[in-house]
mmCIF file of C-alpha atoms and ligand atoms in Angstrom:
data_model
loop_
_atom_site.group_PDB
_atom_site.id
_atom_site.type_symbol
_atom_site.label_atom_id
_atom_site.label_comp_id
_atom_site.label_asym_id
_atom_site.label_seq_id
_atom_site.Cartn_x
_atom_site.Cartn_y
_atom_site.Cartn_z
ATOM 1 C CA UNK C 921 5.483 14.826 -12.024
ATOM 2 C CA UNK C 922 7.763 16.567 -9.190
ATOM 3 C CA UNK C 923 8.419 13.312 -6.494
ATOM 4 C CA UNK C 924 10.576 13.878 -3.695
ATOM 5 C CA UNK C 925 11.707 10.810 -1.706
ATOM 6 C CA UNK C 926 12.362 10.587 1.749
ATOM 7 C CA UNK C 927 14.728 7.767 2.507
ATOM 8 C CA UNK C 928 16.058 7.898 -0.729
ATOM 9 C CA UNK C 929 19.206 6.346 0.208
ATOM 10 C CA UNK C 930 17.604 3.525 2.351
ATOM 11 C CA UNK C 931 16.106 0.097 1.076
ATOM 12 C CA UNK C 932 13.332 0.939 -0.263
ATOM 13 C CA UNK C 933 13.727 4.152 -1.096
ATOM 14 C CA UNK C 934 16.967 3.607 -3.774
ATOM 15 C CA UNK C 935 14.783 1.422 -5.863
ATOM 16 C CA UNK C 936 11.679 4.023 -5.493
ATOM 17 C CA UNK C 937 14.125 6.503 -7.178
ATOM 18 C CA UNK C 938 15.493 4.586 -9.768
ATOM 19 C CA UNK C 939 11.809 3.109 -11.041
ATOM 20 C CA UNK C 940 10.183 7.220 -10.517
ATOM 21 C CA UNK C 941 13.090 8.118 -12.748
ATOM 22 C CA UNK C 942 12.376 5.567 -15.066
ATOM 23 C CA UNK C 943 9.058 6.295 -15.352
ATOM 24 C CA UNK C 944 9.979 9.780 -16.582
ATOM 25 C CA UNK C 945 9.349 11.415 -13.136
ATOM 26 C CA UNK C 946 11.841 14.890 -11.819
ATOM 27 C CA UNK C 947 13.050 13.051 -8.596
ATOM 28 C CA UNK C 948 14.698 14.852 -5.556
ATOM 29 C CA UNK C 949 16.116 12.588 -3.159
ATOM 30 C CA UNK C 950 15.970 14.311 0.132
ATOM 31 C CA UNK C 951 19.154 12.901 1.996
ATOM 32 C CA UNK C 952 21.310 13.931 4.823
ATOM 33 C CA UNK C 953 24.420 13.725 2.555
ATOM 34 C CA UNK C 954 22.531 16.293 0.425
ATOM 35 C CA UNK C 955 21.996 18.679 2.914
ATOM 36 C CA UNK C 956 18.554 17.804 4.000
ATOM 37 C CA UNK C 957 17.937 16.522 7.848
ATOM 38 C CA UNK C 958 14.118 15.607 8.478
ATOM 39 C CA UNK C 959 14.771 15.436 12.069
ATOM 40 C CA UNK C 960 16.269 19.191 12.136
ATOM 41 C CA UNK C 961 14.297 20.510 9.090
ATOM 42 C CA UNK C 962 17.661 21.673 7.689
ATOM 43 C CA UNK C 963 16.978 21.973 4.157
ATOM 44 C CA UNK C 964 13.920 20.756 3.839
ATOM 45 C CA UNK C 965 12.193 24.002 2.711
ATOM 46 C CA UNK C 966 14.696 24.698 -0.679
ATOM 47 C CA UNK C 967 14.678 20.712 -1.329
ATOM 48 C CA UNK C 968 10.077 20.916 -1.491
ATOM 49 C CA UNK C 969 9.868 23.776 -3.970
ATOM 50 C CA UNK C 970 8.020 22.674 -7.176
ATOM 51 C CA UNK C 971 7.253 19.307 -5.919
ATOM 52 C CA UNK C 972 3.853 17.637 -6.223
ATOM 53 C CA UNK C 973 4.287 14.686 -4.190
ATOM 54 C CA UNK C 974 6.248 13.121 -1.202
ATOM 55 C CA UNK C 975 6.984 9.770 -0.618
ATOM 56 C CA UNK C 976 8.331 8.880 3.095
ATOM 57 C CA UNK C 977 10.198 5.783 3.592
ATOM 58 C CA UNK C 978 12.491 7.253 6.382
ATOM 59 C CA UNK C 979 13.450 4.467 9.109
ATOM 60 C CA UNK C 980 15.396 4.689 12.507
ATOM 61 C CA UNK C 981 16.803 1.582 13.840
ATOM 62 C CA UNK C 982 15.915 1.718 17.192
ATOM 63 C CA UNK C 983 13.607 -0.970 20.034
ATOM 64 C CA UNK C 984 13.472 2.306 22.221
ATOM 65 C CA UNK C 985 9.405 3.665 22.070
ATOM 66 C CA UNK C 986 10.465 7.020 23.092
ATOM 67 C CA UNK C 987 13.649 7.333 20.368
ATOM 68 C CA UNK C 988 11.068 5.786 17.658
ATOM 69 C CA UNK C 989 8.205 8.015 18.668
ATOM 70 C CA UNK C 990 10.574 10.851 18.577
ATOM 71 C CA UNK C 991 12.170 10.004 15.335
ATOM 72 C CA UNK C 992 8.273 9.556 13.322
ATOM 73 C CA UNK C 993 7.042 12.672 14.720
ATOM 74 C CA UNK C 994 10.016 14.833 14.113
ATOM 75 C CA UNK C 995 10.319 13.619 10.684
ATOM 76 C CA UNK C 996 6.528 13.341 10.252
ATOM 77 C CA UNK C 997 5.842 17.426 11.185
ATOM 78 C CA UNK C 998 9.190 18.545 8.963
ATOM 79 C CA UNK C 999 8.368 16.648 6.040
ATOM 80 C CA UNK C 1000 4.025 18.214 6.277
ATOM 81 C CA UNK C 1001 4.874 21.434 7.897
ATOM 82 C CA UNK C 1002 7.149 22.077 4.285
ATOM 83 C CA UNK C 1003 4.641 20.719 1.909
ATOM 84 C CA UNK C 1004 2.268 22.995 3.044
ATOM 85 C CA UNK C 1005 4.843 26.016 2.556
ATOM 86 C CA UNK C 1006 5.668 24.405 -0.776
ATOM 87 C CA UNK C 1007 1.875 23.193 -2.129
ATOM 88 C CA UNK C 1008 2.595 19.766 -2.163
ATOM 89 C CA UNK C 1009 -0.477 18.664 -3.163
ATOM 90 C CA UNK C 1010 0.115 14.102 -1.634
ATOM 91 C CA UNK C 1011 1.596 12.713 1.050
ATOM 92 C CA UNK C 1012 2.682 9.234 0.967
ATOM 93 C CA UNK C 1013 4.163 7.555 3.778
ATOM 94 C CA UNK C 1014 4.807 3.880 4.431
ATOM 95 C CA UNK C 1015 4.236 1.860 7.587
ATOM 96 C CA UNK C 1016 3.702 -1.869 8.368
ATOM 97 C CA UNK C 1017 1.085 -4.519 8.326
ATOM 98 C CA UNK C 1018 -0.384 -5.553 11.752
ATOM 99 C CA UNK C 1019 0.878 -3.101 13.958
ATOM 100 C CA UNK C 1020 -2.595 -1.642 15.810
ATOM 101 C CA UNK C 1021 -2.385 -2.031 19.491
ATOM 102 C CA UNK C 1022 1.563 -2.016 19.529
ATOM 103 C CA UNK C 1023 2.187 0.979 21.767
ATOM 104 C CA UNK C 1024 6.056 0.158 22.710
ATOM 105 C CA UNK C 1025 8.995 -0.172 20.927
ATOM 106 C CA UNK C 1026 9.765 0.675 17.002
ATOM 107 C CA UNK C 1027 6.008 0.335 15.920
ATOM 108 C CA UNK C 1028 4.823 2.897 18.296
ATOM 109 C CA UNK C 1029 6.728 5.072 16.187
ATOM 110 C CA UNK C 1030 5.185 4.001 13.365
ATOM 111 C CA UNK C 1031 1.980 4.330 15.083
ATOM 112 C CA UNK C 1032 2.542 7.890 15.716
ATOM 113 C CA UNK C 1033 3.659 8.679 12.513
ATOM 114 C CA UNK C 1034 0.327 7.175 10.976
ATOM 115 C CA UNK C 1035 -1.720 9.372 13.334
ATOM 116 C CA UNK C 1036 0.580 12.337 11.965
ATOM 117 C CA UNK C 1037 -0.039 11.818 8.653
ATOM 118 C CA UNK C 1038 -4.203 11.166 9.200
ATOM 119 C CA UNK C 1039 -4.552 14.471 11.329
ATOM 120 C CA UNK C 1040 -2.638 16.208 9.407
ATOM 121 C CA UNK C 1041 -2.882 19.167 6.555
ATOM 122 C CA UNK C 1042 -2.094 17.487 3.239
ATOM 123 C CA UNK C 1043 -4.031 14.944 1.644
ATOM 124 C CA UNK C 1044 -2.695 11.628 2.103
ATOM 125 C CA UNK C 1045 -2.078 8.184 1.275
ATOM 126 C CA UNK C 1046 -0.601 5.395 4.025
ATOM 127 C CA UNK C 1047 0.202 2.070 2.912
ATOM 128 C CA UNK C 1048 0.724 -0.796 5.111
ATOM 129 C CA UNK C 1049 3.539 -3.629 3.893
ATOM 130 C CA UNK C 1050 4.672 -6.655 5.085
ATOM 131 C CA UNK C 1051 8.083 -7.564 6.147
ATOM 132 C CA UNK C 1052 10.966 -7.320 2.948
ATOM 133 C CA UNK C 1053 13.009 -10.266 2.547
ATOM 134 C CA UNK C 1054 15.667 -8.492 4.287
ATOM 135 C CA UNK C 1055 13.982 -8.274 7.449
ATOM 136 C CA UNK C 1056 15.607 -11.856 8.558
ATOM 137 C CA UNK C 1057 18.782 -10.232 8.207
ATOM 138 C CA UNK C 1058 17.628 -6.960 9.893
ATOM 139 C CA UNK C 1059 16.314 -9.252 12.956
ATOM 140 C CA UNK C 1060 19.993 -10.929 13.052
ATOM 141 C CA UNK C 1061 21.567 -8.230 13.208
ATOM 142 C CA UNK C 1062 19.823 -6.251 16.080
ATOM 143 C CA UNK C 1063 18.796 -9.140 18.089
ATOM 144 C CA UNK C 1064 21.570 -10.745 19.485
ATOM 145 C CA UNK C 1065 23.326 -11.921 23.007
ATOM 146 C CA UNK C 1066 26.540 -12.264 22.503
ATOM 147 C CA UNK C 1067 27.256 -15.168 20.072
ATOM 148 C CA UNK C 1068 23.270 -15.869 20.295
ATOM 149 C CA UNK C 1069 21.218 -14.469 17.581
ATOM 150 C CA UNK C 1070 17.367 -14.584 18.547
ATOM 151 C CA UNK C 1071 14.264 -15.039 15.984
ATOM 152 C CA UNK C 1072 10.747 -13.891 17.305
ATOM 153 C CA UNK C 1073 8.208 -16.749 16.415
ATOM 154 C CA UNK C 1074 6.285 -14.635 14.090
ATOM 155 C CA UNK C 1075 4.463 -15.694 10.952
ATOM 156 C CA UNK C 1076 5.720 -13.213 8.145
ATOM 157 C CA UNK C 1077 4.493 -12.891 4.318
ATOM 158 C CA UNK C 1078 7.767 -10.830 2.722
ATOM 159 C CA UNK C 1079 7.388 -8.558 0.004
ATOM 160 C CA UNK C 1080 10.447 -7.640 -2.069
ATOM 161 C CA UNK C 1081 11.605 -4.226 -1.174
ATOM 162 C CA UNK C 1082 11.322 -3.341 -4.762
ATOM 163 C CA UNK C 1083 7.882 -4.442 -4.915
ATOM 164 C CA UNK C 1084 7.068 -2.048 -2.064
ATOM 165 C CA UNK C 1085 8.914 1.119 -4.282
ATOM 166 C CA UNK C 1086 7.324 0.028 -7.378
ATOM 167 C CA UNK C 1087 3.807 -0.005 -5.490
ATOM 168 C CA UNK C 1088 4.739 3.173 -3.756
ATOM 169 C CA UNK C 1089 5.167 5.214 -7.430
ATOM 170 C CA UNK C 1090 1.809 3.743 -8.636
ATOM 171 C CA UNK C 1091 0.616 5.607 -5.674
ATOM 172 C CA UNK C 1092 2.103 8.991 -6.125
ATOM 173 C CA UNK C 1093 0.843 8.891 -9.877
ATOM 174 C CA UNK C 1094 -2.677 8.364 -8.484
ATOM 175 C CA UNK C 1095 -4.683 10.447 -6.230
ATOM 176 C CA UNK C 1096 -4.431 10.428 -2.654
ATOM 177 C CA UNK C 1097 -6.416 7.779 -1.029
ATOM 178 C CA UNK C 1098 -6.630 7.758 2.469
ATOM 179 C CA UNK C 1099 -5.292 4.177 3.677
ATOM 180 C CA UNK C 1100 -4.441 2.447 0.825
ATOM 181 C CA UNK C 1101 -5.257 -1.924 0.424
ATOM 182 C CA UNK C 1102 -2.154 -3.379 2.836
ATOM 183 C CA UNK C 1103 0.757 -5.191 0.686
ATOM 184 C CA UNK C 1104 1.747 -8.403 1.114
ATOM 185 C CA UNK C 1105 4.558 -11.235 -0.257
ATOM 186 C CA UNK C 1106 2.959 -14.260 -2.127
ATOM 187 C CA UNK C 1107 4.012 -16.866 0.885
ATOM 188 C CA UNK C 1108 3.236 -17.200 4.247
ATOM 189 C CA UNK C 1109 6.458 -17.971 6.326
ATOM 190 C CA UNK C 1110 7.695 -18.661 9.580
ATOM 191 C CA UNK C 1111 10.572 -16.468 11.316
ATOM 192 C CA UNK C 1112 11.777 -19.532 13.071
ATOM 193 C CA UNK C 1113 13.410 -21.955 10.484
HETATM 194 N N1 NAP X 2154 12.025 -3.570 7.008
HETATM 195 C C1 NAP X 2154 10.799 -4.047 6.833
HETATM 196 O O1 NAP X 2154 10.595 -5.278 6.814
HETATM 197 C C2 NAP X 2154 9.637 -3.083 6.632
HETATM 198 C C3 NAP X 2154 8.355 -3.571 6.351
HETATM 199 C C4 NAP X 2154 7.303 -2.651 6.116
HETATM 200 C C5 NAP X 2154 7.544 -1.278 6.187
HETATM 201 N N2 NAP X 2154 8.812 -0.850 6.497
HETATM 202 C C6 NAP X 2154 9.039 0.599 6.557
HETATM 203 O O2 NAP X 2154 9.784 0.954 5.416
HETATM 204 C C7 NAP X 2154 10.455 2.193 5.669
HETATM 205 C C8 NAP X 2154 11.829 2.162 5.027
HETATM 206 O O3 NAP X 2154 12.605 1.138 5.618
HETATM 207 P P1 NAP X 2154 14.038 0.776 5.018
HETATM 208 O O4 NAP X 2154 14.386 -0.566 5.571
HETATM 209 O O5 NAP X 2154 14.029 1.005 3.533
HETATM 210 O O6 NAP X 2154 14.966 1.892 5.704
HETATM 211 P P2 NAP X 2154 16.556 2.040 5.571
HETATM 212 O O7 NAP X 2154 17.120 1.186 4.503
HETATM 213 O O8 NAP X 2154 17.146 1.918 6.957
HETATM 214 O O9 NAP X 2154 16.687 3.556 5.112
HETATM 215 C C9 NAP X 2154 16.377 4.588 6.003
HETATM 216 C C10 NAP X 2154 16.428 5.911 5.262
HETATM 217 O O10 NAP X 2154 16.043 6.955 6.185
HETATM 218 C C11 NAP X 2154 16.949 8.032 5.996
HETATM 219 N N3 NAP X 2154 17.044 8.856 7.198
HETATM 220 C C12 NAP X 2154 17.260 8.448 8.466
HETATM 221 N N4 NAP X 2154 17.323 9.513 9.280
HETATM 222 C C13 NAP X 2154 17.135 10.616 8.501
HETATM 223 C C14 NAP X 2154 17.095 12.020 8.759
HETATM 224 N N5 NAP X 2154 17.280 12.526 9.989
HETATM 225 N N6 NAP X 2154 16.883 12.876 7.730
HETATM 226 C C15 NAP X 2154 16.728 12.398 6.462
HETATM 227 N N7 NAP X 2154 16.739 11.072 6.154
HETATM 228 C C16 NAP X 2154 16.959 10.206 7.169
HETATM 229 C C17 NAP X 2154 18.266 7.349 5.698
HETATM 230 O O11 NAP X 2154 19.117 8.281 5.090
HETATM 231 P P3 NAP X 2154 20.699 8.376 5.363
HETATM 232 O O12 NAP X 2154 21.325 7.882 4.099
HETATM 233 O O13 NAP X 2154 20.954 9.798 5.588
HETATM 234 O O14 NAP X 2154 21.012 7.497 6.554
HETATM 235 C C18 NAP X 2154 17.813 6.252 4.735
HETATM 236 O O15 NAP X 2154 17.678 6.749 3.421
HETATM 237 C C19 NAP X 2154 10.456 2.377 7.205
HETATM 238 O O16 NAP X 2154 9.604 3.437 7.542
HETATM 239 C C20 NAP X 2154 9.905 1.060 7.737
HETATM 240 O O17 NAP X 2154 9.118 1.220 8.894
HETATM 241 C C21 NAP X 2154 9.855 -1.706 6.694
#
């Protein structure tokens, strides 16, 4: 099978390619450094031809709603508007567990780039995940004052990013399935030590 990954460079999606080539899969890693921007459509049309299935597991750092709404979309209608010119035949994409009813910030993006992928042309799959192990680090990193580094009080379950890609290529060698169960980590945890 033909899998192209989208975010192939990105936390999830470097372990997606390396288990889809293990598996025996023809991987294209769509990346910027590659020639391919999903926000311009540069490339995207040569970099779709012969593939069967896409995964998406783009990301944009951002708290702004209108930058992450932006983002989603723009990568959302390159990535479907191509598979259609191409006959890609599954659409994967990957979003987050518990975000209905967010409608600022990063997960309205994600929001918007569920919606995308429901309404649009190709047959789909969405899976919801929980927050990777690295999402601590991701939270000290953007959300800081000065020397203060701030936790939301949120109860989190991680997953292992790799869990996530490995789940993610059981998916593309299935058939599309509409929203798929949600993923989860073995532990419930809290954010605040
Ligand atoms: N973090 C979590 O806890 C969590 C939990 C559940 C779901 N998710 C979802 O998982 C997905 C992947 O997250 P991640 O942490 O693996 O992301 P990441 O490590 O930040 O990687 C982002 C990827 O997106 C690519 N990208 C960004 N802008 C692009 C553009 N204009 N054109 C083409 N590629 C572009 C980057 O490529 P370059 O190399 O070109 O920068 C990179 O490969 C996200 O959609 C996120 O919402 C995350």
């Amino acid at each position: 099978m033909r899998i192209a990954i989208a975010g192939a460079t990105g936390r999830v999606g470097v372990p997606a390619v390396e288990i889809a080539r293990a598996r025996g899969h023809d991987v294209v890693a769509l990346t910027r450094s590659d020639g391919v921007d999903l926000v311009t459509g540069a490339g995207a049309d040569a970099a779709l031809g012969g593939v069967d299935v896409v995964i998406d597991v783009t990301h944009h750092e951002t708290r702004s709603t209108r930058r992450s709404v932006d983002f989603f979309t723009a990568v959302t209608t390159t990535l479907l508007d191509a598979e259609v010119r191409a006959g890609v035949r599954h659409h994967i994409a990957l979003s987050i567990v518990g975000i209905d009813g967010q409608s600022s910030g990063y997960y309205a993006g994600k929001l918007a780039q569920e919606a995308a992928v429901q309404a649009g042309p190709v047959p789909w799959t969405l899976l919801r995940a929980t927050q990777f192990h690295e999402f601590a680090g991701q939270i000290w990193e953007v959300a800081s004052v000065g020397p203060v580094h701030l936790a939301p009080r949120m109860r989190t379950q991680p997953v292992a990013a790799r869990e996530v890609a490995s789940h993610l290529v059981d998916l593309a060698e299935g058939r599309p399935r509409g929203r798929a169960r949600d993923l989860a980590g073995p532990h419930e945890e809290s954010l605040v030590a």
